[in-house]
Amino acid sequence: VDYGYTYKNMHWFGEAAISDTRYKAFVNGLLISTAGNIDMSIFYRNISKGYQTLYGSAFTESTLPNNEKGLFVGMSVKPSQAWKIDAYADVFRFPWLKSRVDAPSNGSDYFLQVVYRPNKQLDMYARFKREEKAINFNEEDDMLNPVIPMPKKSFRYQMAYKVTPEFTFRTRTEMAWYDKKGAAASEGFLLYADFLYKPNMKPISGNIRLQYFETDDYN
């Protein structure tokens, strides 16, 4: 069963489900326009460890909608016509075991992005993201797999400039740190430049990219 209700500048919505094994799933959200330039969203999910669905798709940290409880709070602010700030915080818990996680675990995800668009020619943004999940980490080859939190941080800056109506130049720099001060510490760096060509009213387009990156490992 799903439901929704709108009152003035608020919209509340949700859905509840139960599988034939009597495992339950609930999701509830609230969208609020607190001012002409501020939007907020709150979303809570509580999905049982044994809940199964063939075609279900939900706002969850896991790929499949099961074995998760979490609360998401997001905000979008436009202080002026050229600036926009987006941010969210998501905290979640997995009450039972998962792939590569041999115990109940917690996690979090934080995001901040600042966008600057002063005109139709220039578009740039800076983004910071921090995510932490638990995972098996058995460096000493113990009998049982210790489950420890593994934080990952990343920073990105991107700029796109329309040189002419047909040509656009775009560049991105991104840095990532995985378990920065832990036993599995690694980091990576990426830099690329794009040259895009897209003429109006013509059936052709193309782009060229020059890219350089360094990474310590898969993470």
mmCIF file of N, CA, C and O in Angstrom, residues 133-194:
data_model
loop_
_atom_site.group_PDB
_atom_site.id
_atom_site.type_symbol
_atom_site.label_atom_id
_atom_site.label_comp_id
_atom_site.label_asym_id
_atom_site.label_seq_id
_atom_site.Cartn_x
_atom_site.Cartn_y
_atom_site.Cartn_z
ATOM 1 N N LYS A 133 31.413 2.802 5.690
ATOM 2 C CA LYS A 133 30.727 1.521 5.811
ATOM 3 C C LYS A 133 31.657 0.529 6.491
ATOM 4 O O LYS A 133 32.884 0.658 6.408
ATOM 5 N N ALA A 134 31.059 -0.461 7.147
ATOM 6 C CA ALA A 134 31.854 -1.510 7.779
ATOM 7 C C ALA A 134 32.100 -2.637 6.781
ATOM 8 O O ALA A 134 31.289 -2.883 5.883
ATOM 9 N N ILE A 135 33.235 -3.326 6.963
ATOM 10 C CA ILE A 135 33.588 -4.420 6.075
ATOM 11 C C ILE A 135 34.505 -5.382 6.819
ATOM 12 O O ILE A 135 35.169 -5.015 7.793
ATOM 13 N N ASN A 136 34.518 -6.636 6.386
ATOM 14 C CA ASN A 136 35.467 -7.599 6.965
ATOM 15 C C ASN A 136 36.896 -7.158 6.662
ATOM 16 O O ASN A 136 37.225 -6.841 5.517
ATOM 17 N N PHE A 137 37.733 -7.154 7.709
ATOM 18 C CA PHE A 137 39.144 -6.812 7.502
ATOM 19 C C PHE A 137 39.975 -7.715 8.403
ATOM 20 O O PHE A 137 40.130 -7.479 9.593
ATOM 21 N N ASN A 138 40.488 -8.791 7.819
ATOM 22 C CA ASN A 138 41.185 -9.821 8.589
ATOM 23 C C ASN A 138 42.658 -9.835 8.182
ATOM 24 O O ASN A 138 43.138 -10.731 7.500
ATOM 25 N N GLU A 139 43.383 -8.809 8.614
ATOM 26 C CA GLU A 139 44.794 -8.691 8.246
ATOM 27 C C GLU A 139 45.664 -9.725 8.962
ATOM 28 O O GLU A 139 46.680 -10.178 8.434
ATOM 29 N N GLU A 140 45.252 -10.138 10.179
ATOM 30 C CA GLU A 140 46.051 -11.076 10.972
ATOM 31 C C GLU A 140 45.628 -12.529 10.761
ATOM 32 O O GLU A 140 46.119 -13.421 11.437
ATOM 33 N N ASP A 141 44.687 -12.767 9.843
ATOM 34 C CA ASP A 141 44.195 -14.116 9.547
ATOM 35 C C ASP A 141 43.621 -14.778 10.804
ATOM 36 O O ASP A 141 43.927 -15.923 11.141
ATOM 37 N N ASP A 142 42.746 -14.034 11.525
ATOM 38 C CA ASP A 142 42.111 -14.548 12.734
ATOM 39 C C ASP A 142 41.052 -15.583 12.386
ATOM 40 O O ASP A 142 40.626 -15.724 11.233
ATOM 41 N N MET A 143 40.605 -16.287 13.422
ATOM 42 C CA MET A 143 39.574 -17.315 13.233
ATOM 43 C C MET A 143 38.268 -16.690 12.732
ATOM 44 O O MET A 143 37.617 -17.220 11.838
ATOM 45 N N LEU A 144 37.904 -15.542 13.333
ATOM 46 C CA LEU A 144 36.700 -14.820 12.925
ATOM 47 C C LEU A 144 37.105 -13.528 12.221
ATOM 48 O O LEU A 144 38.129 -12.926 12.540
ATOM 49 N N ASN A 145 36.277 -13.096 11.265
ATOM 50 C CA ASN A 145 36.580 -11.882 10.521
ATOM 51 C C ASN A 145 36.181 -10.656 11.338
ATOM 52 O O ASN A 145 34.993 -10.451 11.599
ATOM 53 N N PRO A 146 37.136 -9.819 11.752
ATOM 54 C CA PRO A 146 36.759 -8.566 12.407
ATOM 55 C C PRO A 146 36.052 -7.650 11.419
ATOM 56 O O PRO A 146 36.440 -7.559 10.240
ATOM 57 N N VAL A 147 35.007 -6.977 11.877
ATOM 58 C CA VAL A 147 34.267 -6.031 11.051
ATOM 59 C C VAL A 147 34.597 -4.625 11.547
ATOM 60 O O VAL A 147 34.321 -4.291 12.698
ATOM 61 N N ILE A 148 35.209 -3.815 10.695
ATOM 62 C CA ILE A 148 35.629 -2.486 11.105
ATOM 63 C C ILE A 148 35.118 -1.455 10.099
ATOM 64 O O ILE A 148 34.912 -1.761 8.918
ATOM 65 N N PRO A 149 34.892 -0.210 10.535
ATOM 66 C CA PRO A 149 34.440 0.836 9.609
ATOM 67 C C PRO A 149 35.564 1.285 8.696
ATOM 68 O O PRO A 149 36.712 1.428 9.112
ATOM 69 N N MET A 150 35.236 1.496 7.426
ATOM 70 C CA MET A 150 36.199 1.955 6.440
ATOM 71 C C MET A 150 35.703 3.266 5.822
ATOM 72 O O MET A 150 34.791 3.266 4.978
ATOM 73 N N PRO A 151 36.258 4.406 6.234
ATOM 74 C CA PRO A 151 35.797 5.687 5.684
ATOM 75 C C PRO A 151 36.445 5.998 4.335
ATOM 76 O O PRO A 151 37.599 5.654 4.082
ATOM 77 N N LYS A 152 35.668 6.649 3.485
ATOM 78 C CA LYS A 152 36.170 7.114 2.196
ATOM 79 C C LYS A 152 35.766 8.575 2.011
ATOM 80 O O LYS A 152 34.603 8.929 2.188
ATOM 81 N N LYS A 153 36.746 9.410 1.650
ATOM 82 C CA LYS A 153 36.497 10.829 1.411
ATOM 83 C C LYS A 153 36.901 11.169 -0.021
ATOM 84 O O LYS A 153 37.843 10.590 -0.561
ATOM 85 N N SER A 154 36.177 12.115 -0.600
ATOM 86 C CA SER A 154 36.535 12.547 -1.946
ATOM 87 C C SER A 154 36.204 14.023 -2.117
ATOM 88 O O SER A 154 35.267 14.546 -1.515
ATOM 89 N N PHE A 155 37.004 14.692 -2.941
ATOM 90 C CA PHE A 155 36.768 16.095 -3.285
ATOM 91 C C PHE A 155 36.849 16.233 -4.795
ATOM 92 O O PHE A 155 37.749 15.680 -5.436
ATOM 93 N N ARG A 156 35.906 17.000 -5.362
ATOM 94 C CA ARG A 156 35.862 17.184 -6.811
ATOM 95 C C ARG A 156 35.613 18.649 -7.143
ATOM 96 O O ARG A 156 34.812 19.317 -6.509
ATOM 97 N N TYR A 157 36.317 19.115 -8.166
ATOM 98 C CA TYR A 157 36.046 20.443 -8.733
ATOM 99 C C TYR A 157 35.889 20.292 -10.247
ATOM 100 O O TYR A 157 36.735 19.679 -10.905
ATOM 101 N N GLN A 158 34.803 20.850 -10.775
ATOM 102 C CA GLN A 158 34.565 20.784 -12.219
ATOM 103 C C GLN A 158 34.171 22.151 -12.747
ATOM 104 O O GLN A 158 33.419 22.887 -12.102
ATOM 105 N N MET A 159 34.685 22.470 -13.939
ATOM 106 C CA MET A 159 34.361 23.728 -14.597
ATOM 107 C C MET A 159 34.085 23.466 -16.069
ATOM 108 O O MET A 159 34.812 22.718 -16.735
ATOM 109 N N ALA A 160 33.005 24.054 -16.566
ATOM 110 C CA ALA A 160 32.673 23.954 -17.989
ATOM 111 C C ALA A 160 32.461 25.366 -18.533
ATOM 112 O O ALA A 160 31.730 26.170 -17.922
ATOM 113 N N TYR A 161 33.093 25.648 -19.652
ATOM 114 C CA TYR A 161 32.988 26.982 -20.247
ATOM 115 C C TYR A 161 32.643 26.836 -21.730
ATOM 116 O O TYR A 161 33.326 26.127 -22.474
ATOM 117 N N LYS A 162 31.564 27.495 -22.145
ATOM 118 C CA LYS A 162 31.133 27.442 -23.540
ATOM 119 C C LYS A 162 31.877 28.546 -24.302
ATOM 120 O O LYS A 162 31.525 29.724 -24.216
ATOM 121 N N VAL A 163 32.926 28.139 -25.014
ATOM 122 C CA VAL A 163 33.759 29.093 -25.743
ATOM 123 C C VAL A 163 32.962 29.752 -26.862
ATOM 124 O O VAL A 163 33.007 30.972 -27.059
ATOM 125 N N THR A 164 32.241 28.938 -27.617
ATOM 126 C CA THR A 164 31.334 29.401 -28.667
ATOM 127 C C THR A 164 30.058 28.572 -28.545
ATOM 128 O O THR A 164 30.014 27.598 -27.782
ATOM 129 N N PRO A 165 29.012 28.909 -29.279
ATOM 130 C CA PRO A 165 27.810 28.063 -29.240
ATOM 131 C C PRO A 165 28.073 26.610 -29.615
ATOM 132 O O PRO A 165 27.316 25.726 -29.224
ATOM 133 N N GLU A 166 29.146 26.330 -30.364
ATOM 134 C CA GLU A 166 29.437 24.969 -30.794
ATOM 135 C C GLU A 166 30.495 24.277 -29.920
ATOM 136 O O GLU A 166 30.465 23.059 -29.774
ATOM 137 N N PHE A 167 31.425 25.020 -29.343
ATOM 138 C CA PHE A 167 32.556 24.440 -28.618
ATOM 139 C C PHE A 167 32.431 24.699 -27.114
ATOM 140 O O PHE A 167 32.156 25.832 -26.694
ATOM 141 N N THR A 168 32.668 23.625 -26.325
ATOM 142 C CA THR A 168 32.674 23.720 -24.868
ATOM 143 C C THR A 168 33.958 23.103 -24.339
ATOM 144 O O THR A 168 34.368 22.021 -24.777
ATOM 145 N N PHE A 169 34.578 23.788 -23.388
ATOM 146 C CA PHE A 169 35.756 23.267 -22.698
ATOM 147 C C PHE A 169 35.344 22.883 -21.278
ATOM 148 O O PHE A 169 34.698 23.661 -20.582
ATOM 149 N N ARG A 170 35.725 21.681 -20.851
ATOM 150 C CA ARG A 170 35.341 21.197 -19.522
ATOM 151 C C ARG A 170 36.533 20.514 -18.872
ATOM 152 O O ARG A 170 37.262 19.756 -19.514
ATOM 153 N N THR A 171 36.740 20.765 -17.584
ATOM 154 C CA THR A 171 37.840 20.153 -16.861
ATOM 155 C C THR A 171 37.360 19.708 -15.489
ATOM 156 O O THR A 171 36.450 20.313 -14.904
ATOM 157 N N ARG A 172 37.966 18.648 -14.990
ATOM 158 C CA ARG A 172 37.606 18.121 -13.671
ATOM 159 C C ARG A 172 38.867 17.664 -12.941
ATOM 160 O O ARG A 172 39.760 17.066 -13.543
ATOM 161 N N THR A 173 38.911 17.949 -11.661
ATOM 162 C CA THR A 173 39.952 17.451 -10.762
ATOM 163 C C THR A 173 39.265 16.740 -9.607
ATOM 164 O O THR A 173 38.316 17.274 -9.023
ATOM 165 N N GLU A 174 39.718 15.532 -9.280
ATOM 166 C CA GLU A 174 39.112 14.787 -8.184
ATOM 167 C C GLU A 174 40.188 14.036 -7.410
ATOM 168 O O GLU A 174 41.108 13.457 -7.992
ATOM 169 N N MET A 175 40.050 14.071 -6.086
ATOM 170 C CA MET A 175 40.948 13.357 -5.186
ATOM 171 C C MET A 175 40.120 12.476 -4.264
ATOM 172 O O MET A 175 39.021 12.875 -3.852
ATOM 173 N N ALA A 176 40.630 11.299 -3.930
ATOM 174 C CA ALA A 176 39.911 10.357 -3.068
ATOM 175 C C ALA A 176 40.881 9.752 -2.066
ATOM 176 O O ALA A 176 42.038 9.463 -2.400
ATOM 177 N N TRP A 177 40.392 9.564 -0.842
ATOM 178 C CA TRP A 177 41.174 8.949 0.234
ATOM 179 C C TRP A 177 40.339 7.841 0.853
ATOM 180 O O TRP A 177 39.210 8.070 1.282
ATOM 181 N N TYR A 178 40.879 6.652 0.926
ATOM 182 C CA TYR A 178 40.187 5.496 1.492
ATOM 183 C C TYR A 178 40.900 5.086 2.777
ATOM 184 O O TYR A 178 42.118 4.838 2.769
ATOM 185 N N ASP A 179 40.152 5.037 3.884
ATOM 186 C CA ASP A 179 40.723 4.644 5.183
ATOM 187 C C ASP A 179 42.036 5.389 5.423
ATOM 188 O O ASP A 179 43.082 4.789 5.679
ATOM 189 N N LYS A 180 41.964 6.737 5.387
ATOM 190 C CA LYS A 180 43.159 7.574 5.278
ATOM 191 C C LYS A 180 44.222 7.287 6.336
ATOM 192 O O LYS A 180 45.418 7.266 6.039
ATOM 193 N N LYS A 181 43.805 7.043 7.580
ATOM 194 C CA LYS A 181 44.771 6.816 8.651
ATOM 195 C C LYS A 181 44.688 5.391 9.206
ATOM 196 O O LYS A 181 45.170 5.116 10.297
ATOM 197 N N GLY A 182 44.087 4.484 8.448
ATOM 198 C CA GLY A 182 43.908 3.121 8.925
ATOM 199 C C GLY A 182 44.899 2.154 8.307
ATOM 200 O O GLY A 182 45.839 2.531 7.597
ATOM 201 N N ALA A 183 44.629 0.864 8.548
ATOM 202 C CA ALA A 183 45.543 -0.181 8.075
ATOM 203 C C ALA A 183 45.463 -0.392 6.572
ATOM 204 O O ALA A 183 46.401 -0.919 5.959
ATOM 205 N N ALA A 184 44.347 -0.005 5.953
ATOM 206 C CA ALA A 184 44.181 -0.210 4.509
ATOM 207 C C ALA A 184 44.201 1.117 3.751
ATOM 208 O O ALA A 184 43.514 1.291 2.750
ATOM 209 N N ALA A 185 44.992 2.063 4.224
ATOM 210 C CA ALA A 185 45.000 3.407 3.643
ATOM 211 C C ALA A 185 45.427 3.388 2.180
ATOM 212 O O ALA A 185 46.379 2.710 1.802
ATOM 213 N N SER A 186 44.706 4.133 1.359
ATOM 214 C CA SER A 186 45.056 4.303 -0.052
ATOM 215 C C SER A 186 44.435 5.602 -0.541
ATOM 216 O O SER A 186 43.531 6.157 0.092
ATOM 217 N N GLU A 187 44.911 6.075 -1.673
ATOM 218 C CA GLU A 187 44.391 7.325 -2.214
ATOM 219 C C GLU A 187 44.515 7.327 -3.727
ATOM 220 O O GLU A 187 45.215 6.503 -4.313
ATOM 221 N N GLY A 188 43.806 8.270 -4.332
ATOM 222 C CA GLY A 188 43.831 8.366 -5.785
ATOM 223 C C GLY A 188 43.628 9.802 -6.238
ATOM 224 O O GLY A 188 43.122 10.645 -5.494
ATOM 225 N N PHE A 189 44.012 10.062 -7.492
ATOM 226 C CA PHE A 189 43.960 11.411 -8.055
ATOM 227 C C PHE A 189 43.568 11.313 -9.523
ATOM 228 O O PHE A 189 44.013 10.414 -10.239
ATOM 229 N N LEU A 190 42.723 12.250 -9.961
ATOM 230 C CA LEU A 190 42.262 12.263 -11.354
ATOM 231 C C LEU A 190 42.219 13.697 -11.868
ATOM 232 O O LEU A 190 41.790 14.605 -11.161
ATOM 233 N N LEU A 191 42.650 13.870 -13.102
ATOM 234 C CA LEU A 191 42.552 15.170 -13.772
ATOM 235 C C LEU A 191 42.255 14.930 -15.241
ATOM 236 O O LEU A 191 42.929 14.131 -15.885
ATOM 237 N N TYR A 192 41.215 15.602 -15.769
ATOM 238 C CA TYR A 192 40.973 15.479 -17.204
ATOM 239 C C TYR A 192 40.466 16.793 -17.782
ATOM 240 O O TYR A 192 39.961 17.663 -17.069
ATOM 241 N N ALA A 193 40.635 16.908 -19.093
ATOM 242 C CA ALA A 193 40.142 18.054 -19.847
ATOM 243 C C ALA A 193 39.376 17.536 -21.054
ATOM 244 O O ALA A 193 39.839 16.640 -21.761
ATOM 245 N N ASP A 194 38.190 18.088 -21.268
ATOM 246 C CA ASP A 194 37.336 17.714 -22.394
ATOM 247 C C ASP A 194 37.201 18.891 -23.364
ATOM 248 O O ASP A 194 37.079 20.049 -22.946
#
